[in-house]
Amino acid sequence: MKINAENIAPTCEKFEWAFEFLGKPWTGLIIRALLHGPKRAKEIAESIPNISGRVLNQRLKELEDIEVVKRTVYTERPVRIEYELTEMGKSLEPAMEEVQKWADMWWETMQKQDK
Amino acid sequence: MKINAENIAPTCEKFEWAFEFLGKPWTGLIIRALLHGPKRAKEIAESIPNISGRVLNQRLKELEDIEVVKRTVYTERPVRIEYELTEMGKSLEPAMEEVQKWADMWWETMQKQDK
């Protein structure tokens, strides 16, 4: 399929949607934390320095809405709430790994630029 | 290296920096367009429906500032200005491919959710 302006639109749209969603502050880190398995909000927060409880809850709700994350309530005493990646979420792992590799490769260069 | 809160900070920072930069609207699409080789701003704009000239120029300047893109002025008549990815920019290709694969995989599901 020769890429031209007409048929690039759909690929653009999908690509842009994915980056827009992944690029939201903290989203990438939350997904990456959950790649290690189900976690409670407190455990996620512990693995992401500087994230506020409010922002974490907001992002988890957004991720739940688009079915990248599943929320399970265990009706124990006290109640336990766990978050885990759905299949859609787990399949982000290769993209996460590539972004991490790129970031590791160029972080020093960027720091030297001091930008 | 066992990942714990102390040593996760540097990986978090790098990871977050990469996603924040890649997540900016249009940045991913501009980089992807330049993965096909050097282009003039007009050619980039043609491959990205709906991007305005102002936003494109702004993003190209930002990408130039962090040395992901190189700008070359050919002093012909008329002057020709080309943009191309630096080595740092080109090494984003694997991450771009993985994000595209993920987006292709889940776009329909997302549309059905109508979110």
PDB file of C-alpha atoms in Angstrom:
ATOM      1  CA  MET A   1       0.000   0.000   0.000  1.00  0.00           C
ATOM      2  CA  LYS A   2       1.738   3.191  -1.210  1.00  0.00           C
ATOM      3  CA  ILE A   3       1.600   5.778   1.597  1.00  0.00           C
ATOM      4  CA  ASN A   4       0.004   9.028   0.388  1.00  0.00           C
ATOM      5  CA  ALA A   5      -1.974  11.778   2.075  1.00  0.00           C
ATOM      6  CA  GLU A   6      -5.294   9.904   1.751  1.00  0.00           C
ATOM      7  CA  ASN A   7      -4.270   6.589   3.237  1.00  0.00           C
ATOM      8  CA  ILE A   8      -1.873   8.106   5.752  1.00  0.00           C
ATOM      9  CA  ALA A   9      -4.783   9.750   7.578  1.00  0.00           C
ATOM     10  CA  PRO A  10      -6.014   6.562   9.305  1.00  0.00           C
ATOM     11  CA  THR A  11      -2.480   5.523  10.365  1.00  0.00           C
ATOM     12  CA  CYS A  12      -1.861   9.087  11.517  1.00  0.00           C
ATOM     13  CA  GLU A  13      -5.016   9.118  13.575  1.00  0.00           C
ATOM     14  CA  LYS A  14      -4.222   5.811  15.328  1.00  0.00           C
ATOM     15  CA  PHE A  15      -0.607   6.796  15.898  1.00  0.00           C
ATOM     16  CA  GLU A  16      -1.547  10.235  17.223  1.00  0.00           C
ATOM     17  CA  TRP A  17      -4.204   8.750  19.504  1.00  0.00           C
ATOM     18  CA  ALA A  18      -1.670   6.306  20.978  1.00  0.00           C
ATOM     19  CA  PHE A  19       0.970   8.958  21.577  1.00  0.00           C
ATOM     20  CA  GLU A  20      -1.480  11.456  22.967  1.00  0.00           C
ATOM     21  CA  PHE A  21      -2.704   8.883  25.495  1.00  0.00           C
ATOM     22  CA  LEU A  22       0.772   7.559  26.336  1.00  0.00           C
ATOM     23  CA  GLY A  23       2.267  11.026  26.522  1.00  0.00           C
ATOM     24  CA  LYS A  24       0.023  12.236  29.319  1.00  0.00           C
ATOM     25  CA  PRO A  25       2.179  12.949  32.387  1.00  0.00           C
ATOM     26  CA  TRP A  26       2.552   9.843  34.615  1.00  0.00           C
ATOM     27  CA  THR A  27       0.567   7.486  32.322  1.00  0.00           C
ATOM     28  CA  GLY A  28       3.689   5.745  31.000  1.00  0.00           C
ATOM     29  CA  LEU A  29       5.072   5.276  34.506  1.00  0.00           C
ATOM     30  CA  ILE A  30       1.808   3.879  35.863  1.00  0.00           C
ATOM     31  CA  ILE A  31       1.566   1.362  33.024  1.00  0.00           C
ATOM     32  CA  ARG A  32       5.178   0.413  33.501  1.00  0.00           C
ATOM     33  CA  ALA A  33       4.611  -0.142  37.245  1.00  0.00           C
ATOM     34  CA  LEU A  34       1.639  -2.406  36.476  1.00  0.00           C
ATOM     35  CA  LEU A  35       3.669  -4.427  33.977  1.00  0.00           C
ATOM     36  CA  HIS A  36       5.171  -6.039  37.097  1.00  0.00           C
ATOM     37  CA  GLY A  37       1.712  -7.364  38.073  1.00  0.00           C
ATOM     38  CA  PRO A  38      -1.431  -6.247  39.944  1.00  0.00           C
ATOM     39  CA  LYS A  39      -0.898  -3.537  42.539  1.00  0.00           C
ATOM     40  CA  ARG A  40      -2.807  -1.431  45.003  1.00  0.00           C
ATOM     41  CA  ALA A  41      -2.749   2.345  44.444  1.00  0.00           C
ATOM     42  CA  LYS A  42      -0.399   2.721  47.415  1.00  0.00           C
ATOM     43  CA  GLU A  43       2.107   0.281  45.885  1.00  0.00           C
ATOM     44  CA  ILE A  44       1.974   2.070  42.532  1.00  0.00           C
ATOM     45  CA  ALA A  45       2.573   5.409  44.258  1.00  0.00           C
ATOM     46  CA  GLU A  46       5.586   3.934  46.085  1.00  0.00           C
ATOM     47  CA  SER A  47       7.207   2.990  42.783  1.00  0.00           C
ATOM     48  CA  ILE A  48       6.698   6.445  41.248  1.00  0.00           C
ATOM     49  CA  PRO A  49       8.421   9.206  43.202  1.00  0.00           C
ATOM     50  CA  ASN A  50       6.621  12.582  43.262  1.00  0.00           C
ATOM     51  CA  ILE A  51       3.230  11.426  41.986  1.00  0.00           C
ATOM     52  CA  SER A  52       0.330  12.803  44.034  1.00  0.00           C
ATOM     53  CA  GLY A  53      -2.513  10.568  45.198  1.00  0.00           C
ATOM     54  CA  ARG A  54      -5.014  12.794  43.377  1.00  0.00           C
ATOM     55  CA  VAL A  55      -3.213  12.541  40.029  1.00  0.00           C
ATOM     56  CA  LEU A  56      -2.662   8.797  40.431  1.00  0.00           C
ATOM     57  CA  ASN A  57      -6.361   8.186  41.082  1.00  0.00           C
ATOM     58  CA  GLN A  58      -7.317  10.399  38.149  1.00  0.00           C
ATOM     59  CA  ARG A  59      -4.967   8.541  35.753  1.00  0.00           C
ATOM     60  CA  LEU A  60      -6.122   5.126  37.044  1.00  0.00           C
ATOM     61  CA  LYS A  61      -9.744   6.150  36.380  1.00  0.00           C
ATOM     62  CA  GLU A  62      -8.845   7.294  32.853  1.00  0.00           C
ATOM     63  CA  LEU A  63      -6.937   4.068  32.184  1.00  0.00           C
ATOM     64  CA  GLU A  64      -9.871   2.074  33.522  1.00  0.00           C
ATOM     65  CA  ASP A  65     -12.303   3.999  31.287  1.00  0.00           C
ATOM     66  CA  ILE A  66     -10.369   3.050  28.163  1.00  0.00           C
ATOM     67  CA  GLU A  67      -9.972  -0.507  29.460  1.00  0.00           C
ATOM     68  CA  VAL A  68      -6.178  -0.478  29.636  1.00  0.00           C
ATOM     69  CA  VAL A  69      -6.459  -1.111  33.382  1.00  0.00           C
ATOM     70  CA  LYS A  70      -8.884  -3.316  35.322  1.00  0.00           C
ATOM     71  CA  ARG A  71      -9.899  -2.481  38.900  1.00  0.00           C
ATOM     72  CA  THR A  72     -10.841  -5.309  41.275  1.00  0.00           C
ATOM     73  CA  VAL A  73     -12.451  -4.783  44.706  1.00  0.00           C
ATOM     74  CA  TYR A  74     -11.847  -7.562  47.235  1.00  0.00           C
ATOM     75  CA  THR A  75     -14.613  -7.373  49.839  1.00  0.00           C
ATOM     76  CA  GLU A  76     -12.344  -8.347  52.689  1.00  0.00           C
ATOM     77  CA  ARG A  77     -12.059  -6.352  55.912  1.00  0.00           C
ATOM     78  CA  PRO A  78     -10.612  -3.884  55.224  1.00  0.00           C
ATOM     79  CA  VAL A  79     -11.669  -3.777  51.566  1.00  0.00           C
ATOM     80  CA  ARG A  80      -8.717  -4.258  49.178  1.00  0.00           C
ATOM     81  CA  ILE A  81      -8.688  -2.613  45.716  1.00  0.00           C
ATOM     82  CA  GLU A  82      -6.223  -3.829  43.106  1.00  0.00           C
ATOM     83  CA  TYR A  83      -5.341  -2.511  39.655  1.00  0.00           C
ATOM     84  CA  GLU A  84      -3.963  -4.654  36.854  1.00  0.00           C
ATOM     85  CA  LEU A  85      -3.328  -4.269  33.151  1.00  0.00           C
ATOM     86  CA  THR A  86      -5.812  -5.753  30.739  1.00  0.00           C
ATOM     87  CA  GLU A  87      -4.534  -7.551  27.657  1.00  0.00           C
ATOM     88  CA  MET A  88      -4.558  -4.193  25.884  1.00  0.00           C
ATOM     89  CA  GLY A  89      -2.400  -2.748  28.662  1.00  0.00           C
ATOM     90  CA  LYS A  90       0.024  -5.654  28.792  1.00  0.00           C
ATOM     91  CA  SER A  91       0.592  -5.468  25.027  1.00  0.00           C
ATOM     92  CA  LEU A  92       2.167  -2.029  25.584  1.00  0.00           C
ATOM     93  CA  GLU A  93       5.249  -3.707  27.034  1.00  0.00           C
ATOM     94  CA  PRO A  94       7.321  -3.745  23.801  1.00  0.00           C
ATOM     95  CA  ALA A  95       6.614  -0.031  23.210  1.00  0.00           C
ATOM     96  CA  MET A  96       7.533   0.751  26.806  1.00  0.00           C
ATOM     97  CA  GLU A  97      10.778  -1.177  26.507  1.00  0.00           C
ATOM     98  CA  GLU A  98      11.775   0.626  23.323  1.00  0.00           C
ATOM     99  CA  VAL A  99      11.046   4.042  24.844  1.00  0.00           C
ATOM    100  CA  GLN A 100      13.060   3.107  27.940  1.00  0.00           C
ATOM    101  CA  LYS A 101      15.980   1.927  25.764  1.00  0.00           C
ATOM    102  CA  TRP A 102      15.904   5.193  23.797  1.00  0.00           C
ATOM    103  CA  ALA A 103      15.700   7.252  26.996  1.00  0.00           C
ATOM    104  CA  ASP A 104      18.612   5.340  28.540  1.00  0.00           C
ATOM    105  CA  MET A 105      20.663   5.845  25.361  1.00  0.00           C
ATOM    106  CA  TRP A 106      20.177   9.624  25.122  1.00  0.00           C
ATOM    107  CA  TRP A 107      19.561  10.835  28.647  1.00  0.00           C
ATOM    108  CA  GLU A 108      23.186  11.857  29.254  1.00  0.00           C
ATOM    109  CA  THR A 109      23.386  13.645  25.901  1.00  0.00           C
ATOM    110  CA  MET A 110      20.256  15.550  26.797  1.00  0.00           C
ATOM    111  CA  GLN A 111      21.563  16.455  30.252  1.00  0.00           C
ATOM    112  CA  LYS A 112      24.755  17.836  28.688  1.00  0.00           C
ATOM    113  CA  GLN A 113      22.628  20.001  26.406  1.00  0.00           C
ATOM    114  CA  ASP A 114      20.959  21.091  29.659  1.00  0.00           C
ATOM    115  CA  LYS A 115      17.630  21.447  27.882  1.00  0.00           C
TER     116      LYS A 115
ATOM    117  CA  MET B   1      20.190  -4.163  39.998  1.00  0.00           C
ATOM    118  CA  LYS B   2      17.096  -4.733  42.172  1.00  0.00           C
ATOM    119  CA  ILE B   3      14.531  -2.011  41.371  1.00  0.00           C
ATOM    120  CA  ASN B   4      13.481  -0.119  44.498  1.00  0.00           C
ATOM    121  CA  ALA B   5      12.246   3.404  45.152  1.00  0.00           C
ATOM    122  CA  GLU B   6      15.771   4.867  45.292  1.00  0.00           C
ATOM    123  CA  ASN B   7      17.147   3.472  42.080  1.00  0.00           C
ATOM    124  CA  ILE B   8      13.813   3.674  40.259  1.00  0.00           C
ATOM    125  CA  ALA B   9      13.982   7.484  40.362  1.00  0.00           C
ATOM    126  CA  PRO B  10      16.634   7.832  37.621  1.00  0.00           C
ATOM    127  CA  THR B  11      14.864   5.313  35.326  1.00  0.00           C
ATOM    128  CA  CYS B  12      11.562   7.056  36.076  1.00  0.00           C
ATOM    129  CA  GLU B  13      12.992  10.440  35.229  1.00  0.00           C
ATOM    130  CA  LYS B  14      14.435   9.278  31.900  1.00  0.00           C
ATOM    131  CA  PHE B  15      11.283   7.375  31.006  1.00  0.00           C
ATOM    132  CA  GLU B  16       9.025  10.291  31.938  1.00  0.00           C
ATOM    133  CA  TRP B  17      11.192  12.752  30.009  1.00  0.00           C
ATOM    134  CA  ALA B  18      10.985  10.580  26.886  1.00  0.00           C
ATOM    135  CA  PHE B  19       7.231  10.158  27.077  1.00  0.00           C
ATOM    136  CA  GLU B  20       6.589  13.789  27.883  1.00  0.00           C
ATOM    137  CA  PHE B  21       8.588  14.837  24.822  1.00  0.00           C
ATOM    138  CA  LEU B  22       7.129  12.158  22.531  1.00  0.00           C
ATOM    139  CA  GLY B  23       3.610  12.709  23.801  1.00  0.00           C
ATOM    140  CA  LYS B  24       3.428  16.325  22.723  1.00  0.00           C
ATOM    141  CA  PRO B  25       0.743  16.667  20.026  1.00  0.00           C
ATOM    142  CA  TRP B  26       2.195  16.162  16.500  1.00  0.00           C
ATOM    143  CA  THR B  27       5.750  15.364  17.672  1.00  0.00           C
ATOM    144  CA  GLY B  28       5.399  11.626  17.034  1.00  0.00           C
ATOM    145  CA  LEU B  29       3.955  12.213  13.564  1.00  0.00           C
ATOM    146  CA  ILE B  30       6.687  14.676  12.604  1.00  0.00           C
ATOM    147  CA  ILE B  31       9.410  12.255  13.677  1.00  0.00           C
ATOM    148  CA  ARG B  32       7.695   9.444  11.840  1.00  0.00           C
ATOM    149  CA  ALA B  33       7.485  11.552   8.658  1.00  0.00           C
ATOM    150  CA  LEU B  34      11.227  12.308   8.901  1.00  0.00           C
ATOM    151  CA  LEU B  35      12.067   8.640   9.352  1.00  0.00           C
ATOM    152  CA  HIS B  36      11.480   8.445   5.582  1.00  0.00           C
ATOM    153  CA  GLY B  37      14.388  10.869   5.018  1.00  0.00           C
ATOM    154  CA  PRO B  38      15.071  14.633   4.900  1.00  0.00           C
ATOM    155  CA  LYS B  39      12.066  16.806   4.041  1.00  0.00           C
ATOM    156  CA  ARG B  40      11.107  20.429   3.614  1.00  0.00           C
ATOM    157  CA  ALA B  41       8.466  21.770   6.028  1.00  0.00           C
ATOM    158  CA  LYS B  42       5.925  21.772   3.168  1.00  0.00           C
ATOM    159  CA  GLU B  43       6.520  18.063   2.505  1.00  0.00           C
ATOM    160  CA  ILE B  44       6.168  17.216   6.191  1.00  0.00           C
ATOM    161  CA  ALA B  45       2.907  19.158   6.347  1.00  0.00           C
ATOM    162  CA  GLU B  46       1.598  17.273   3.307  1.00  0.00           C
ATOM    163  CA  SER B  47       2.133  13.952   5.083  1.00  0.00           C
ATOM    164  CA  ILE B  48       0.332  15.071   8.259  1.00  0.00           C
ATOM    165  CA  PRO B  49      -3.278  16.060   7.628  1.00  0.00           C
ATOM    166  CA  ASN B  50      -4.607  18.911   9.800  1.00  0.00           C
ATOM    167  CA  ILE B  51      -1.299  20.197  11.163  1.00  0.00           C
ATOM    168  CA  SER B  52      -1.008  23.986  10.944  1.00  0.00           C
ATOM    169  CA  GLY B  53       2.114  25.671   9.577  1.00  0.00           C
ATOM    170  CA  ARG B  54       2.559  27.535  12.863  1.00  0.00           C
ATOM    171  CA  VAL B  55       2.464  24.376  14.998  1.00  0.00           C
ATOM    172  CA  LEU B  56       4.737  22.516  12.593  1.00  0.00           C
ATOM    173  CA  ASN B  57       7.351  25.269  12.722  1.00  0.00           C
ATOM    174  CA  GLN B  58       7.099  25.437  16.488  1.00  0.00           C
ATOM    175  CA  ARG B  59       7.581  21.669  16.875  1.00  0.00           C
ATOM    176  CA  LEU B  60      10.472  21.632  14.373  1.00  0.00           C
ATOM    177  CA  LYS B  61      12.189  24.387  16.373  1.00  0.00           C
ATOM    178  CA  GLU B  62      11.688  22.410  19.624  1.00  0.00           C
ATOM    179  CA  LEU B  63      13.021  19.241  17.991  1.00  0.00           C
ATOM    180  CA  GLU B  64      15.983  21.179  16.650  1.00  0.00           C
ATOM    181  CA  ASP B  65      16.693  22.644  20.096  1.00  0.00           C
ATOM    182  CA  ILE B  66      16.973  19.194  21.652  1.00  0.00           C
ATOM    183  CA  GLU B  67      18.975  17.989  18.654  1.00  0.00           C
ATOM    184  CA  VAL B  68      16.524  15.317  17.520  1.00  0.00           C
ATOM    185  CA  VAL B  69      16.198  17.188  14.212  1.00  0.00           C
ATOM    186  CA  LYS B  70      18.840  18.981  12.109  1.00  0.00           C
ATOM    187  CA  ARG B  71      17.943  21.953   9.909  1.00  0.00           C
ATOM    188  CA  THR B  72      20.002  22.607   6.767  1.00  0.00           C
ATOM    189  CA  VAL B  73      19.747  25.794   4.693  1.00  0.00           C
ATOM    190  CA  TYR B  74      20.726  25.423   1.019  1.00  0.00           C
ATOM    191  CA  THR B  75      21.676  28.881  -0.232  1.00  0.00           C
ATOM    192  CA  GLU B  76      20.227  28.283  -3.685  1.00  0.00           C
ATOM    193  CA  ARG B  77      17.754  30.635  -5.356  1.00  0.00           C
ATOM    194  CA  PRO B  78      15.228  30.305  -3.877  1.00  0.00           C
ATOM    195  CA  VAL B  79      16.754  29.239  -0.579  1.00  0.00           C
ATOM    196  CA  ARG B  80      15.853  25.630   0.357  1.00  0.00           C
ATOM    197  CA  ILE B  81      15.513  24.545   3.993  1.00  0.00           C
ATOM    198  CA  GLU B  82      15.505  20.839   4.834  1.00  0.00           C
ATOM    199  CA  TYR B  83      14.885  19.005   8.080  1.00  0.00           C
ATOM    200  CA  GLU B  84      16.294  15.603   8.889  1.00  0.00           C
ATOM    201  CA  LEU B  85      16.571  13.378  11.939  1.00  0.00           C
ATOM    202  CA  THR B  86      19.850  13.272  13.797  1.00  0.00           C
ATOM    203  CA  GLU B  87      21.175   9.943  15.016  1.00  0.00           C
ATOM    204  CA  MET B  88      19.184  10.533  18.219  1.00  0.00           C
ATOM    205  CA  GLY B  89      16.042  11.056  16.147  1.00  0.00           C
ATOM    206  CA  LYS B  90      16.605   8.060  13.898  1.00  0.00           C
ATOM    207  CA  SER B  91      17.096   5.776  16.911  1.00  0.00           C
ATOM    208  CA  LEU B  92      13.440   6.449  17.803  1.00  0.00           C
ATOM    209  CA  GLU B  93      12.334   4.192  14.957  1.00  0.00           C
ATOM    210  CA  PRO B  94      11.900   1.002  17.034  1.00  0.00           C
ATOM    211  CA  ALA B  95       9.789   2.851  19.618  1.00  0.00           C
ATOM    212  CA  MET B  96       7.686   4.397  16.849  1.00  0.00           C
ATOM    213  CA  GLU B  97       7.129   1.016  15.252  1.00  0.00           C
ATOM    214  CA  GLU B  98       6.030  -0.570  18.510  1.00  0.00           C
ATOM    215  CA  VAL B  99       3.601   2.280  19.245  1.00  0.00           C
ATOM    216  CA  GLN B 100       2.184   1.986  15.716  1.00  0.00           C
ATOM    217  CA  LYS B 101       1.780  -1.782  16.102  1.00  0.00           C
ATOM    218  CA  TRP B 102      -0.029  -1.293  19.411  1.00  0.00           C
ATOM    219  CA  ALA B 103      -2.253   1.427  17.954  1.00  0.00           C
ATOM    220  CA  ASP B 104      -3.101  -0.753  14.926  1.00  0.00           C
ATOM    221  CA  MET B 105      -3.924  -3.663  17.247  1.00  0.00           C
ATOM    222  CA  TRP B 106      -6.298  -1.754  19.524  1.00  0.00           C
ATOM    223  CA  TRP B 107      -7.734   1.069  17.443  1.00  0.00           C
ATOM    224  CA  GLU B 108     -10.926  -0.812  16.531  1.00  0.00           C
ATOM    225  CA  THR B 109     -11.489  -1.899  20.146  1.00  0.00           C
ATOM    226  CA  MET B 110     -11.126   1.703  21.221  1.00  0.00           C
ATOM    227  CA  GLN B 111     -13.517   2.938  18.540  1.00  0.00           C
ATOM    228  CA  LYS B 112     -16.130   0.420  19.692  1.00  0.00           C
ATOM    229  CA  GLN B 113     -15.761   1.728  23.234  1.00  0.00           C
ATOM    230  CA  ASP B 114     -16.337   5.130  21.572  1.00  0.00           C
ATOM    231  CA  LYS B 115     -14.001   6.765  24.073  1.00  0.00           C
TER     232      LYS B 115
END
